[in-house]
mmCIF file with all atom_site columns, C-alpha atoms in Angstrom:
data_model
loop_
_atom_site.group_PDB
_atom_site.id
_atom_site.type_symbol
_atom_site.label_atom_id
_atom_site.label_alt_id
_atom_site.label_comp_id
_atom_site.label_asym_id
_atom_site.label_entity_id
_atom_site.label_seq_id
_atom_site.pdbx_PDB_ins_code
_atom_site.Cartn_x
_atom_site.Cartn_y
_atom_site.Cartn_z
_atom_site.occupancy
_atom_site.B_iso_or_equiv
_atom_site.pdbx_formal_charge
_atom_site.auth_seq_id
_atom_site.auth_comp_id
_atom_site.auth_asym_id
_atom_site.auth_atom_id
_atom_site.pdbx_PDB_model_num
ATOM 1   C CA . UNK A 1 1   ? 134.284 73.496 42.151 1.00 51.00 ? 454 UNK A CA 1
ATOM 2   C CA . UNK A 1 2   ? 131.457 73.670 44.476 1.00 58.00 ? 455 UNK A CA 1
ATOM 3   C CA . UNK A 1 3   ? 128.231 74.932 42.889 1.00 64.00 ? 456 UNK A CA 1
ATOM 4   C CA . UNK A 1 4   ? 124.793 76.327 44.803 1.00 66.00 ? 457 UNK A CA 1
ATOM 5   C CA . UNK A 1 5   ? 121.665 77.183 44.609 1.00 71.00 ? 458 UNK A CA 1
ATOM 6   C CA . UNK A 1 6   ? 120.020 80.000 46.421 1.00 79.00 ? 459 UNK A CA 1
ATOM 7   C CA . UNK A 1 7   ? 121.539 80.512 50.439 1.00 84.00 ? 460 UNK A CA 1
ATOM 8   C CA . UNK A 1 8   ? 123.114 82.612 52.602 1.00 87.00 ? 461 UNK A CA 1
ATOM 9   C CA . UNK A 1 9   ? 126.435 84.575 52.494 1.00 91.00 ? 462 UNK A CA 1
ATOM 10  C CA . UNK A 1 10  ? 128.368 85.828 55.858 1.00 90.00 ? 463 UNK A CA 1
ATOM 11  C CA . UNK A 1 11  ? 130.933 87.895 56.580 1.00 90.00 ? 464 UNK A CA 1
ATOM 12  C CA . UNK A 1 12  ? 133.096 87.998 59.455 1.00 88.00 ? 465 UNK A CA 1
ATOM 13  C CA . UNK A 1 13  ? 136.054 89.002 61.306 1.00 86.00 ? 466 UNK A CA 1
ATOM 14  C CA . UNK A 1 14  ? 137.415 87.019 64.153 1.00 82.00 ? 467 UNK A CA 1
ATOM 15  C CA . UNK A 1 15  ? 140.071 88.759 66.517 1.00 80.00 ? 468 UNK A CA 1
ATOM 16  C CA . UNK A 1 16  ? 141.806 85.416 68.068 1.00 73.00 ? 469 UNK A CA 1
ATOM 17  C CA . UNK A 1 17  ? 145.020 86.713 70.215 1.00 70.00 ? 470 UNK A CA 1
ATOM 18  C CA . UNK A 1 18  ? 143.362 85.787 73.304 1.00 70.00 ? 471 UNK A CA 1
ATOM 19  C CA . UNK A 1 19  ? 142.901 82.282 71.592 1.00 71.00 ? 472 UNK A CA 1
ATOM 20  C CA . UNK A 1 20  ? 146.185 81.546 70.037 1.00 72.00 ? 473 UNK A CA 1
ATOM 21  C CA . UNK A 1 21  ? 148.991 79.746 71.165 1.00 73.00 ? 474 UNK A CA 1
ATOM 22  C CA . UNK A 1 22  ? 151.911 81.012 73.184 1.00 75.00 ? 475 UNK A CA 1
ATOM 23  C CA . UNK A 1 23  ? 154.224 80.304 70.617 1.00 74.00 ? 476 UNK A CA 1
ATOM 24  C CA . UNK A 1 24  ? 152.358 82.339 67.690 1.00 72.00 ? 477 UNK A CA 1
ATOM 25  C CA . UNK A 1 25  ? 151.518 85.042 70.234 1.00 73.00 ? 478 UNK A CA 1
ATOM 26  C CA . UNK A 1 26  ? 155.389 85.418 70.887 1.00 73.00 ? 479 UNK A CA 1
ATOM 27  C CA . UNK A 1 27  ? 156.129 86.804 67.417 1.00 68.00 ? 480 UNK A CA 1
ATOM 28  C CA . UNK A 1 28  ? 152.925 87.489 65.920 1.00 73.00 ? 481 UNK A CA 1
ATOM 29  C CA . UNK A 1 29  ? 151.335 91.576 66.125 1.00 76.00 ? 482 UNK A CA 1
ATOM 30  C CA . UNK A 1 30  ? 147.759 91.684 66.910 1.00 71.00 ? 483 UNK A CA 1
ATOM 31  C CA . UNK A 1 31  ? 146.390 92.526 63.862 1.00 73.00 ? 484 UNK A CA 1
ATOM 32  C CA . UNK A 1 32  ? 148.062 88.976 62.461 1.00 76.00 ? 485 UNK A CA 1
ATOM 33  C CA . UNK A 1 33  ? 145.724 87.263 64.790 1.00 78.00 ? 486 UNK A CA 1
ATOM 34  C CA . UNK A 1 34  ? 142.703 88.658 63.013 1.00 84.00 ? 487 UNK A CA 1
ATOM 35  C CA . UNK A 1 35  ? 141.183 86.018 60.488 1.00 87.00 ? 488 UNK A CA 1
ATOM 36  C CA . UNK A 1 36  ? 138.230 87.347 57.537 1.00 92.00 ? 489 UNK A CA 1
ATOM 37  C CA . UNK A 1 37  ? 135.744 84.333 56.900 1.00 93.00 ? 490 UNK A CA 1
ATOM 38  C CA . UNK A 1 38  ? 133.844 84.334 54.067 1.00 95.00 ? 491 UNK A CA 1
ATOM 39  C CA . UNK A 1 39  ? 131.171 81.582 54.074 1.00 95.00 ? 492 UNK A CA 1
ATOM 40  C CA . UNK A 1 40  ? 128.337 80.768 51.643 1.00 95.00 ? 493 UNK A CA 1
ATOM 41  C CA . UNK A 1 41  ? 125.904 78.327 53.232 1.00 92.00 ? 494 UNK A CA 1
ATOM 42  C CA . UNK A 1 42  ? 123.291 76.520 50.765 1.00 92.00 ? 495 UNK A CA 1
ATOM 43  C CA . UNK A 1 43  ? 122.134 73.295 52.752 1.00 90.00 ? 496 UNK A CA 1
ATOM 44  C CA . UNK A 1 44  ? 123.202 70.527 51.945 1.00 94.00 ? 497 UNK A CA 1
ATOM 45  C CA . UNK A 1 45  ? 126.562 72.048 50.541 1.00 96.00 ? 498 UNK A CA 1
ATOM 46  C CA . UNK A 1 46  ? 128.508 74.887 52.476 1.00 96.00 ? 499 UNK A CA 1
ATOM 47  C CA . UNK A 1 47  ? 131.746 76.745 51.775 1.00 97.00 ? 500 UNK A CA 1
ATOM 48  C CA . UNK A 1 48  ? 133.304 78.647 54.425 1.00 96.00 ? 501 UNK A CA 1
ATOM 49  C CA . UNK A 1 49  ? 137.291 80.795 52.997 1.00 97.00 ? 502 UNK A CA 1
ATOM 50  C CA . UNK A 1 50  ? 139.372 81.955 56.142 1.00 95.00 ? 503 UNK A CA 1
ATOM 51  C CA . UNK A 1 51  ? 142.003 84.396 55.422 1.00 94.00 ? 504 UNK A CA 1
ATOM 52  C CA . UNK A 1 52  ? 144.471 86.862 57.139 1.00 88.00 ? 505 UNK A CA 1
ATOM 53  C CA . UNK A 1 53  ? 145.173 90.352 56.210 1.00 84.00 ? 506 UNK A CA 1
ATOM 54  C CA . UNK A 1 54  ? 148.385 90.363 57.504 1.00 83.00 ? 507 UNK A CA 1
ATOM 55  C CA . UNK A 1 55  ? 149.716 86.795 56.350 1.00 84.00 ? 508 UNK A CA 1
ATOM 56  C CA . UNK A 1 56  ? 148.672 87.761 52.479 1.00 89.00 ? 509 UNK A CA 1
ATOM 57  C CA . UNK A 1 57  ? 149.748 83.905 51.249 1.00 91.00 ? 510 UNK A CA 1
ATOM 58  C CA . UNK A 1 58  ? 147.265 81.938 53.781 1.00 91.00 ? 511 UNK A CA 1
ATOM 59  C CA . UNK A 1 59  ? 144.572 80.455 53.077 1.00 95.00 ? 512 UNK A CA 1
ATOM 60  C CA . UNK A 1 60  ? 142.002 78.274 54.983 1.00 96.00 ? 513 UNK A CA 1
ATOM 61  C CA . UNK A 1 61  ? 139.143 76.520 52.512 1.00 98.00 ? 514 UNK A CA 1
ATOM 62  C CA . UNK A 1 62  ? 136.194 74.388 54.302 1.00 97.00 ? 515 UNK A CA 1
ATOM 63  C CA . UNK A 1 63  ? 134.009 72.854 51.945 1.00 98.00 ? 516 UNK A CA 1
ATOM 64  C CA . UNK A 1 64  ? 130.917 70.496 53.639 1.00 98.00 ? 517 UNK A CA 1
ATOM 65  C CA . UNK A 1 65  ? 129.062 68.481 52.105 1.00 98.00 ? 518 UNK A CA 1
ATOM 66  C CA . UNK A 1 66  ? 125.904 67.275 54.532 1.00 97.00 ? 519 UNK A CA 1
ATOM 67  C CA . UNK A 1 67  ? 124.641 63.481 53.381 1.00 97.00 ? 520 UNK A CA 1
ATOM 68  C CA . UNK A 1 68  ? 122.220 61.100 54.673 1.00 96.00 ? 521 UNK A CA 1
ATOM 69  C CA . UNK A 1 69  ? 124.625 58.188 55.717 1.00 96.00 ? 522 UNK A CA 1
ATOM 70  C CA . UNK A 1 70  ? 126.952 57.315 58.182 1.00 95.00 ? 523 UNK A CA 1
ATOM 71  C CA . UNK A 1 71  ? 130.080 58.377 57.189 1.00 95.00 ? 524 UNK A CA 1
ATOM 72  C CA . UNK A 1 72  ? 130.985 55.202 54.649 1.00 94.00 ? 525 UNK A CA 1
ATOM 73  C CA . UNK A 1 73  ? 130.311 57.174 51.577 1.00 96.00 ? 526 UNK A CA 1
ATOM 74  C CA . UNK A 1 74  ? 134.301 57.111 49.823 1.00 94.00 ? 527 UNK A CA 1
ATOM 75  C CA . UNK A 1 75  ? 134.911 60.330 47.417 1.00 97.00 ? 528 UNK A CA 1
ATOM 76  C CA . UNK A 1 76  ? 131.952 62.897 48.438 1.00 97.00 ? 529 UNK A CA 1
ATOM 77  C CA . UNK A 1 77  ? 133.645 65.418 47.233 1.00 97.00 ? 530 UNK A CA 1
ATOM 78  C CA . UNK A 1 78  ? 134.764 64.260 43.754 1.00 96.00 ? 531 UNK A CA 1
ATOM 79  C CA . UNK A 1 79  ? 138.413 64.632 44.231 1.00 97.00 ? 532 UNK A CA 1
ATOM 80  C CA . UNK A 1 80  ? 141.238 64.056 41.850 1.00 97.00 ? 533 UNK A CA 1
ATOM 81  C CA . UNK A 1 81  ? 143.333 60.858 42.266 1.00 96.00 ? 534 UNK A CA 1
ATOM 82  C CA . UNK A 1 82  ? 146.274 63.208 43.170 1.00 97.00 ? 535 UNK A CA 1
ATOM 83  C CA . UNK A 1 83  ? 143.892 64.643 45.393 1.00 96.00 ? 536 UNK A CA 1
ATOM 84  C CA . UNK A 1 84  ? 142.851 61.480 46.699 1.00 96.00 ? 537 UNK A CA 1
ATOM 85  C CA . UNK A 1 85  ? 146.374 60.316 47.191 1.00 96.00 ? 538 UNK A CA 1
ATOM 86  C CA . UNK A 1 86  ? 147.470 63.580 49.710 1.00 94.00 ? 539 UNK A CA 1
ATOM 87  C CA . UNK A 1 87  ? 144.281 63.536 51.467 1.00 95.00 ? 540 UNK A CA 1
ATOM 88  C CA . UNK A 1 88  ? 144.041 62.472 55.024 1.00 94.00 ? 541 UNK A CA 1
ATOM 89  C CA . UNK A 1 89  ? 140.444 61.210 56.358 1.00 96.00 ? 542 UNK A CA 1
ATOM 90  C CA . UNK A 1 90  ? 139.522 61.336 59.904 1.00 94.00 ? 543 UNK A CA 1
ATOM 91  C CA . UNK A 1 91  ? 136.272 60.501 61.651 1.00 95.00 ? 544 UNK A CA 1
ATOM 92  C CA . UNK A 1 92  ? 135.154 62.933 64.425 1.00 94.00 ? 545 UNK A CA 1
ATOM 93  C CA . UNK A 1 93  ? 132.416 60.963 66.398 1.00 95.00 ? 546 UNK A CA 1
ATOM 94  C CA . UNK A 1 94  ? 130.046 62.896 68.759 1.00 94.00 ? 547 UNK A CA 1
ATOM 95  C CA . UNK A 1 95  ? 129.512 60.815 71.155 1.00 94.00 ? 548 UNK A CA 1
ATOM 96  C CA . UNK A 1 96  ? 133.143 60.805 71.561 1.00 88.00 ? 549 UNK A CA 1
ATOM 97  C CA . UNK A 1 97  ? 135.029 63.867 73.653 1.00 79.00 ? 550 UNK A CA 1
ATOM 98  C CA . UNK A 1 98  ? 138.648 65.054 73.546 1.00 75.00 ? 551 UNK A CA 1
ATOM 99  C CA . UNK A 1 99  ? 141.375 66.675 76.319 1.00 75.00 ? 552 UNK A CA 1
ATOM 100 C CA . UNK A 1 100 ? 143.814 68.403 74.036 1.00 75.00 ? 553 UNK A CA 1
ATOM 101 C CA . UNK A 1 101 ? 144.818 72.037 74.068 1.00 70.00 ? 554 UNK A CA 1
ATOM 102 C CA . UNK A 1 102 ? 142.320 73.233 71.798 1.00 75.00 ? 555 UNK A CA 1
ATOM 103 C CA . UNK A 1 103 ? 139.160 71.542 73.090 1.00 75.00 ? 556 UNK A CA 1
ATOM 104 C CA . UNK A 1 104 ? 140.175 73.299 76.555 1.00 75.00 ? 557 UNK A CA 1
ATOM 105 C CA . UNK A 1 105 ? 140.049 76.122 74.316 1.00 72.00 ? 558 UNK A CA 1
ATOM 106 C CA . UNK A 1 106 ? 136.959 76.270 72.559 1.00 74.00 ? 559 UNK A CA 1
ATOM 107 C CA . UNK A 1 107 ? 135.018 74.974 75.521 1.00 71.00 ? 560 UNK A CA 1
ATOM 108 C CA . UNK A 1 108 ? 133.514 71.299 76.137 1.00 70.00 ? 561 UNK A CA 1
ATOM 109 C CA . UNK A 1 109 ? 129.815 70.482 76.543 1.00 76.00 ? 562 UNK A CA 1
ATOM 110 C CA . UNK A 1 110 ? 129.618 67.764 79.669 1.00 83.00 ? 563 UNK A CA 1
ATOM 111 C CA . UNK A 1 111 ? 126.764 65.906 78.484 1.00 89.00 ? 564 UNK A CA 1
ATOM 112 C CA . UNK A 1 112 ? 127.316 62.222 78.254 1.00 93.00 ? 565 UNK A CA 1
ATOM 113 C CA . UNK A 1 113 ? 125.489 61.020 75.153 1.00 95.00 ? 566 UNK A CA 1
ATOM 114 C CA . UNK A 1 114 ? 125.510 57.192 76.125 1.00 95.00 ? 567 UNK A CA 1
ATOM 115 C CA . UNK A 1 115 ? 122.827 58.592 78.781 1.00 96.00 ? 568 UNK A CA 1
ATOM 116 C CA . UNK A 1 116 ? 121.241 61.384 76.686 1.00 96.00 ? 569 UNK A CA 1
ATOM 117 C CA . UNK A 1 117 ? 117.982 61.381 74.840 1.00 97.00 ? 570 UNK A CA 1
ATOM 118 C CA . UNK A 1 118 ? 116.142 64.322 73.046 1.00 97.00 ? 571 UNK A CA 1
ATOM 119 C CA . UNK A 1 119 ? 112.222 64.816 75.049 1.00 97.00 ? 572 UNK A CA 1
ATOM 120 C CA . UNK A 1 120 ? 110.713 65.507 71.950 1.00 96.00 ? 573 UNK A CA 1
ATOM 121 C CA . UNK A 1 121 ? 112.136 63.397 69.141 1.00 96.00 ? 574 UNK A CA 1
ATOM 122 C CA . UNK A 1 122 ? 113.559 60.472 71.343 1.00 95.00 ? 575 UNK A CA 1
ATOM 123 C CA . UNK A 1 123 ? 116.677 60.178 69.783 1.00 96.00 ? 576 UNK A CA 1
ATOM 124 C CA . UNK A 1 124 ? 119.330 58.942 71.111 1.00 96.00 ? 577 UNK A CA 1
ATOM 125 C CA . UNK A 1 125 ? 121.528 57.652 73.242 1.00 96.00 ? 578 UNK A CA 1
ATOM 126 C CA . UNK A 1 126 ? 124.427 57.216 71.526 1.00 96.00 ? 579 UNK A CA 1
ATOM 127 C CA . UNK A 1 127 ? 125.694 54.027 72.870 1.00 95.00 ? 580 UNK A CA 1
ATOM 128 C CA . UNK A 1 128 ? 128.859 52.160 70.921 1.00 93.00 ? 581 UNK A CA 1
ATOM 129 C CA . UNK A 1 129 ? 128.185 51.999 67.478 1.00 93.00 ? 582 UNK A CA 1
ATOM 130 C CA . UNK A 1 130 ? 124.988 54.278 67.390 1.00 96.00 ? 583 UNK A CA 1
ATOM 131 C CA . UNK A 1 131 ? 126.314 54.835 63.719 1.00 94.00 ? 584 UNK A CA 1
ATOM 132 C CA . UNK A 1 132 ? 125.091 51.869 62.074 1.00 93.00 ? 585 UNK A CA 1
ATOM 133 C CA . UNK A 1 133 ? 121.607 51.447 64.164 1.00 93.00 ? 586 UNK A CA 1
ATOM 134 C CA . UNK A 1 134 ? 120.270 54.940 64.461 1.00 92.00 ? 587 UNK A CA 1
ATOM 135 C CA . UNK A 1 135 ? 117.423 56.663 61.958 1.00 92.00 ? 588 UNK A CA 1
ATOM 136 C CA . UNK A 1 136 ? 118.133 59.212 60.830 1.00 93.00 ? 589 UNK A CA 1
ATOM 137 C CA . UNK A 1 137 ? 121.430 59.778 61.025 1.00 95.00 ? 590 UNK A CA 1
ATOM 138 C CA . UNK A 1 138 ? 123.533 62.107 58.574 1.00 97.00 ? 591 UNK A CA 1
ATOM 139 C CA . UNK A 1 139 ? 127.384 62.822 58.245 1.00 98.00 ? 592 UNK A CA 1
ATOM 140 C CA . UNK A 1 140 ? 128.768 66.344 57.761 1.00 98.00 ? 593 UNK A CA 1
ATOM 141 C CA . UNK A 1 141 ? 131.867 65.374 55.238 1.00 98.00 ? 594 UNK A CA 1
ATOM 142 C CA . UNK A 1 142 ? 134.441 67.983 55.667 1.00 98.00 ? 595 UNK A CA 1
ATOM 143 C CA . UNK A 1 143 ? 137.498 68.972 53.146 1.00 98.00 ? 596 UNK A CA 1
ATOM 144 C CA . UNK A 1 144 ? 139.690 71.251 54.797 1.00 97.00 ? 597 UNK A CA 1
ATOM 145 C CA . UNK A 1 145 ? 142.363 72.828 53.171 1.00 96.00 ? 598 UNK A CA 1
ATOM 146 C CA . UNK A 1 146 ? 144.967 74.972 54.576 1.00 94.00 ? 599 UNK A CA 1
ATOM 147 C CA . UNK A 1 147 ? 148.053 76.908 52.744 1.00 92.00 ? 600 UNK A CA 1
ATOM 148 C CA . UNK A 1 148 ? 150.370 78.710 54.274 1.00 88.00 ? 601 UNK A CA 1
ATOM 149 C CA . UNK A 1 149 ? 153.866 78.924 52.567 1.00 88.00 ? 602 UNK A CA 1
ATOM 150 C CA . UNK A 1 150 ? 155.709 80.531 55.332 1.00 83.00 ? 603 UNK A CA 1
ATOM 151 C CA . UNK A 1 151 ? 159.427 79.431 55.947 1.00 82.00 ? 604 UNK A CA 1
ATOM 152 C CA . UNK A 1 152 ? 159.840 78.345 59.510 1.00 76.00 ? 605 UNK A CA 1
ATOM 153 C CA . UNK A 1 153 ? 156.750 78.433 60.580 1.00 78.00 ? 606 UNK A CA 1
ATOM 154 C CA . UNK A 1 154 ? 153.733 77.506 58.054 1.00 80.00 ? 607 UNK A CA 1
ATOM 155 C CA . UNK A 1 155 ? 154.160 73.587 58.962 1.00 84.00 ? 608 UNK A CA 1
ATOM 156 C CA . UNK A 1 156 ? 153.368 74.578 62.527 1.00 83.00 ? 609 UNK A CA 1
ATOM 157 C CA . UNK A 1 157 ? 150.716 77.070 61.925 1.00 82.00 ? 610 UNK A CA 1
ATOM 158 C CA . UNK A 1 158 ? 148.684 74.331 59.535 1.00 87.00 ? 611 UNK A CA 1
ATOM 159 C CA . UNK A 1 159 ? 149.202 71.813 61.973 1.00 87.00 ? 612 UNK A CA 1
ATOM 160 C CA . UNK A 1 160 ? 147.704 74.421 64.819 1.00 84.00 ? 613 UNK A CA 1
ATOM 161 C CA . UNK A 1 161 ? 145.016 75.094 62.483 1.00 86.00 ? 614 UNK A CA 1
ATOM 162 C CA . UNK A 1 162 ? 143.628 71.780 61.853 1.00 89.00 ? 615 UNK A CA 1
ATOM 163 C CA . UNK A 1 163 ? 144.137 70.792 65.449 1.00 88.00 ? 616 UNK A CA 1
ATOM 164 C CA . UNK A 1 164 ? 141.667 74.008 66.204 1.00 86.00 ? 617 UNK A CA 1
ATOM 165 C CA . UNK A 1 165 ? 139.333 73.203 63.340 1.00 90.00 ? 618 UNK A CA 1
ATOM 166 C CA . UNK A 1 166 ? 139.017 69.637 64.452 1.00 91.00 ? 619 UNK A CA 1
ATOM 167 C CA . UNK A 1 167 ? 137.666 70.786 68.251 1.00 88.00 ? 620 UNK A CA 1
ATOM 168 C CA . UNK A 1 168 ? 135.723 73.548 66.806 1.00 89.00 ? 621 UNK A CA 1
ATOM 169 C CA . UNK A 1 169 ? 133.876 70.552 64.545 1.00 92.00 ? 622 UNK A CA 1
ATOM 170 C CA . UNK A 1 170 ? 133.311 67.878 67.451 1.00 91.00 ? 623 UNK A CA 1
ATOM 171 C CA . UNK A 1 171 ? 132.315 70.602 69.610 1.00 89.00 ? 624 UNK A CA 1
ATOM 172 C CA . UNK A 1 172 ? 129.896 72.210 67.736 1.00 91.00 ? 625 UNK A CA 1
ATOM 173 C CA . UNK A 1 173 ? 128.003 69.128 66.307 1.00 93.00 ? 626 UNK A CA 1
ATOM 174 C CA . UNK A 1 174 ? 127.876 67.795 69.855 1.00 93.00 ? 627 UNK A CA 1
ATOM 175 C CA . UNK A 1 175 ? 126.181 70.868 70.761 1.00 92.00 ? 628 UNK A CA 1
ATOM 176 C CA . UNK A 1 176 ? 123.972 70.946 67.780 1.00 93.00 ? 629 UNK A CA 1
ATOM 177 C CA . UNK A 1 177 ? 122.916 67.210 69.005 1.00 95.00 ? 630 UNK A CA 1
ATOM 178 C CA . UNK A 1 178 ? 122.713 68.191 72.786 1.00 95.00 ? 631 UNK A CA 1
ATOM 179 C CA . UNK A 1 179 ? 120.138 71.197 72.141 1.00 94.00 ? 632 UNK A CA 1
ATOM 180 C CA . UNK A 1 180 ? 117.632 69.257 69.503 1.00 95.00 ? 633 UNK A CA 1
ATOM 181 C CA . UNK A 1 181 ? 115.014 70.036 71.564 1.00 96.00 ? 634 UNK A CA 1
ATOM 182 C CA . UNK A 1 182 ? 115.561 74.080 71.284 1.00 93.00 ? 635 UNK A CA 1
ATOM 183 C CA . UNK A 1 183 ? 116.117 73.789 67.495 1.00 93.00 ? 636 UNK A CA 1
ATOM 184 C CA . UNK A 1 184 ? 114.021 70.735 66.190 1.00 94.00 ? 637 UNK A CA 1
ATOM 185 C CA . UNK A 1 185 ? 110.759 72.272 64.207 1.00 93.00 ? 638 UNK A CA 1
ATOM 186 C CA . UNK A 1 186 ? 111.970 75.519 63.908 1.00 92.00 ? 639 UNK A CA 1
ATOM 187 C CA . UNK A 1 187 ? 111.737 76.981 60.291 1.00 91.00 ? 640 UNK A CA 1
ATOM 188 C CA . UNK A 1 188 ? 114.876 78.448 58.059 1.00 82.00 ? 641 UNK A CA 1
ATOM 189 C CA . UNK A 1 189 ? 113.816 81.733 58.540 1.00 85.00 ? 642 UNK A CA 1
ATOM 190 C CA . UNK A 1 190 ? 113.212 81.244 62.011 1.00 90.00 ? 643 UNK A CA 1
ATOM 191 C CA . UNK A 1 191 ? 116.986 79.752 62.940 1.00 84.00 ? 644 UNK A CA 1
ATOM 192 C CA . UNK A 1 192 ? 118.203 82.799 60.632 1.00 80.00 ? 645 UNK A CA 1
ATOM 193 C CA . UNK A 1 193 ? 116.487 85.144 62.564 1.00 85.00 ? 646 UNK A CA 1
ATOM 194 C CA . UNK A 1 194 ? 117.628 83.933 66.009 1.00 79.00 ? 647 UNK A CA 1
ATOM 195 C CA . UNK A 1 195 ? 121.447 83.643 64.492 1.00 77.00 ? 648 UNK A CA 1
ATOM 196 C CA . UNK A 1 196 ? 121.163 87.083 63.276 1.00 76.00 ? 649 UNK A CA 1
ATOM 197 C CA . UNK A 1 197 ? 120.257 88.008 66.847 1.00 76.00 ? 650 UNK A CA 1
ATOM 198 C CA . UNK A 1 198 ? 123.107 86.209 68.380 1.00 70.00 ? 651 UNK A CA 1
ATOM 199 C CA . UNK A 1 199 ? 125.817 87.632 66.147 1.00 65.00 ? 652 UNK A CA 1
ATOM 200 C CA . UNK A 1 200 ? 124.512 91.011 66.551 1.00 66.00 ? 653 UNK A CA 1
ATOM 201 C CA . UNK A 1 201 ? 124.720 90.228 70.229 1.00 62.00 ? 654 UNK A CA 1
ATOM 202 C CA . UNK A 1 202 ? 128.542 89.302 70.099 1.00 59.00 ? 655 UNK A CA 1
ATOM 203 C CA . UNK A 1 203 ? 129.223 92.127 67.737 1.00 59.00 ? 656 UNK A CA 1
ATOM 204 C CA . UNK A 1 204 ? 128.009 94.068 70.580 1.00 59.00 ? 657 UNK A CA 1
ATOM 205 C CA . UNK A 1 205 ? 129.961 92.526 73.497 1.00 53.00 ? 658 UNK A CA 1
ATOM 206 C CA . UNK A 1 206 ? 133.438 92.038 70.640 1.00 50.00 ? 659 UNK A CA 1
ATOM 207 C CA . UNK A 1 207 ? 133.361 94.629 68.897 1.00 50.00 ? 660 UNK A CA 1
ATOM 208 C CA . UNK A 1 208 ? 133.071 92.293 66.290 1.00 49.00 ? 661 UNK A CA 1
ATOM 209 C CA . UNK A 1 209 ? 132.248 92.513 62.940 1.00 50.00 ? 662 UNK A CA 1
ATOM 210 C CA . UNK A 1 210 ? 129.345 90.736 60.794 1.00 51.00 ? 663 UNK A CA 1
ATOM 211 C CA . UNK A 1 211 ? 127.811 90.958 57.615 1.00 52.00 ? 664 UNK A CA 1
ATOM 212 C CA . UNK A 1 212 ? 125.063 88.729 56.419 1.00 50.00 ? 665 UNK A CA 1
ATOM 213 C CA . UNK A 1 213 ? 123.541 88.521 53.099 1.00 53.00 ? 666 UNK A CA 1
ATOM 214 C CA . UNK A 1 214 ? 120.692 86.050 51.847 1.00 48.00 ? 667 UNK A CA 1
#
């Protein structure tokens, strides 16, 4: 189990109709499209638990570890060797971009990062193998875990999910990258402040809801 120190809890509701897939849409009320994430976020270790009210039985875990290396470390986690055995590792790279249904979806970020460099910390660009010859660099290792034991359907649905979890993590990492120069030097309290603004902002435009504790 994933332990932590002192951090931040959030909770929110996501209404995703207008982002699903035809197919789930089809036979799927509105109020199944409405996911309840629970997220606990103590740098370097985060937990984020993604559930549906209507579909009781699902479950989506996300459990991040953040470490200073570039993605080589093997068992971050401390997994099981059953665990080990059924898990599936794949390596999202930034400087990398992707065409499929749910990148269209989430939105893309143009900026070319072979070209790219941050004004005031000069990092980058990311040119072929930036991996192994840029300092820093860190790697956000991420254990996703989805159940949902639904007869004729749940295969699909977890394969949807990860599909939409894996755009929603290049994306958002690329961004994080792209705007170092908005971000870098800013305090804790001063990125919590400035989030707290921007989800009372979407609450706003929504009607979404948001709770955050610290």
């Amino acid at each position: 189990m994933m332990k932590f120190g002192k951090g931040q809890y959030t909770l929110k509701l996501y209404r995703l109709q207008s982002k699903a897939p035809l197919w789930l849409t089809t036979f799927a009320p509105a109020d199944a499209l409405v996911m309840q994430e629970e997220a606990w976020n103590s740098y370097p270790r985060c937990k984020s638990v993604i559930q549906c009210p209507y579909f009781t039985k699902f479950r989506l875990t996300i459990e991040t570890i953040h470490k200073a290396d570039n993605g080589q470390s093997e068992n971050v986690h401390g997994l099981r060797k059953n665990e080990l055995a059924a898990r599936e590792v794949e390596v999202l790279d930034i400087a990398s971009t992707a065409s499929d249904y749910w990148s269209y979806i989430i939105g893309r970020n143009n900026i070319d990062f072979s070209t790219f460099q941050s004004a005031r910390t000069g990092r980058g660009p990311l040119l072929e193998g930036w991996q192994n010859s840029c300092d820093p660099v860190m790697t956000a290792y991420k254990l996703v875990t989805i159940d949902a034991p639904y007869w004729g359907f749940g295969s699909r649905l977890e394969q949807a999910l990860m599909a939409g979890e894996r755009a929603l993590f290049l994306e958002s990492h690329r961004n994080s990258f792209a705007w170092t120069d908005e971000w870098f030097g800013l305090t804790v309290e001063v990125m919590r402040e400035l989030e707290q603004q921007s989800d009372t902002s979407l609450n706003e435009k929504f009607g979404r809801q948001c709770l955050v504790e610290s």
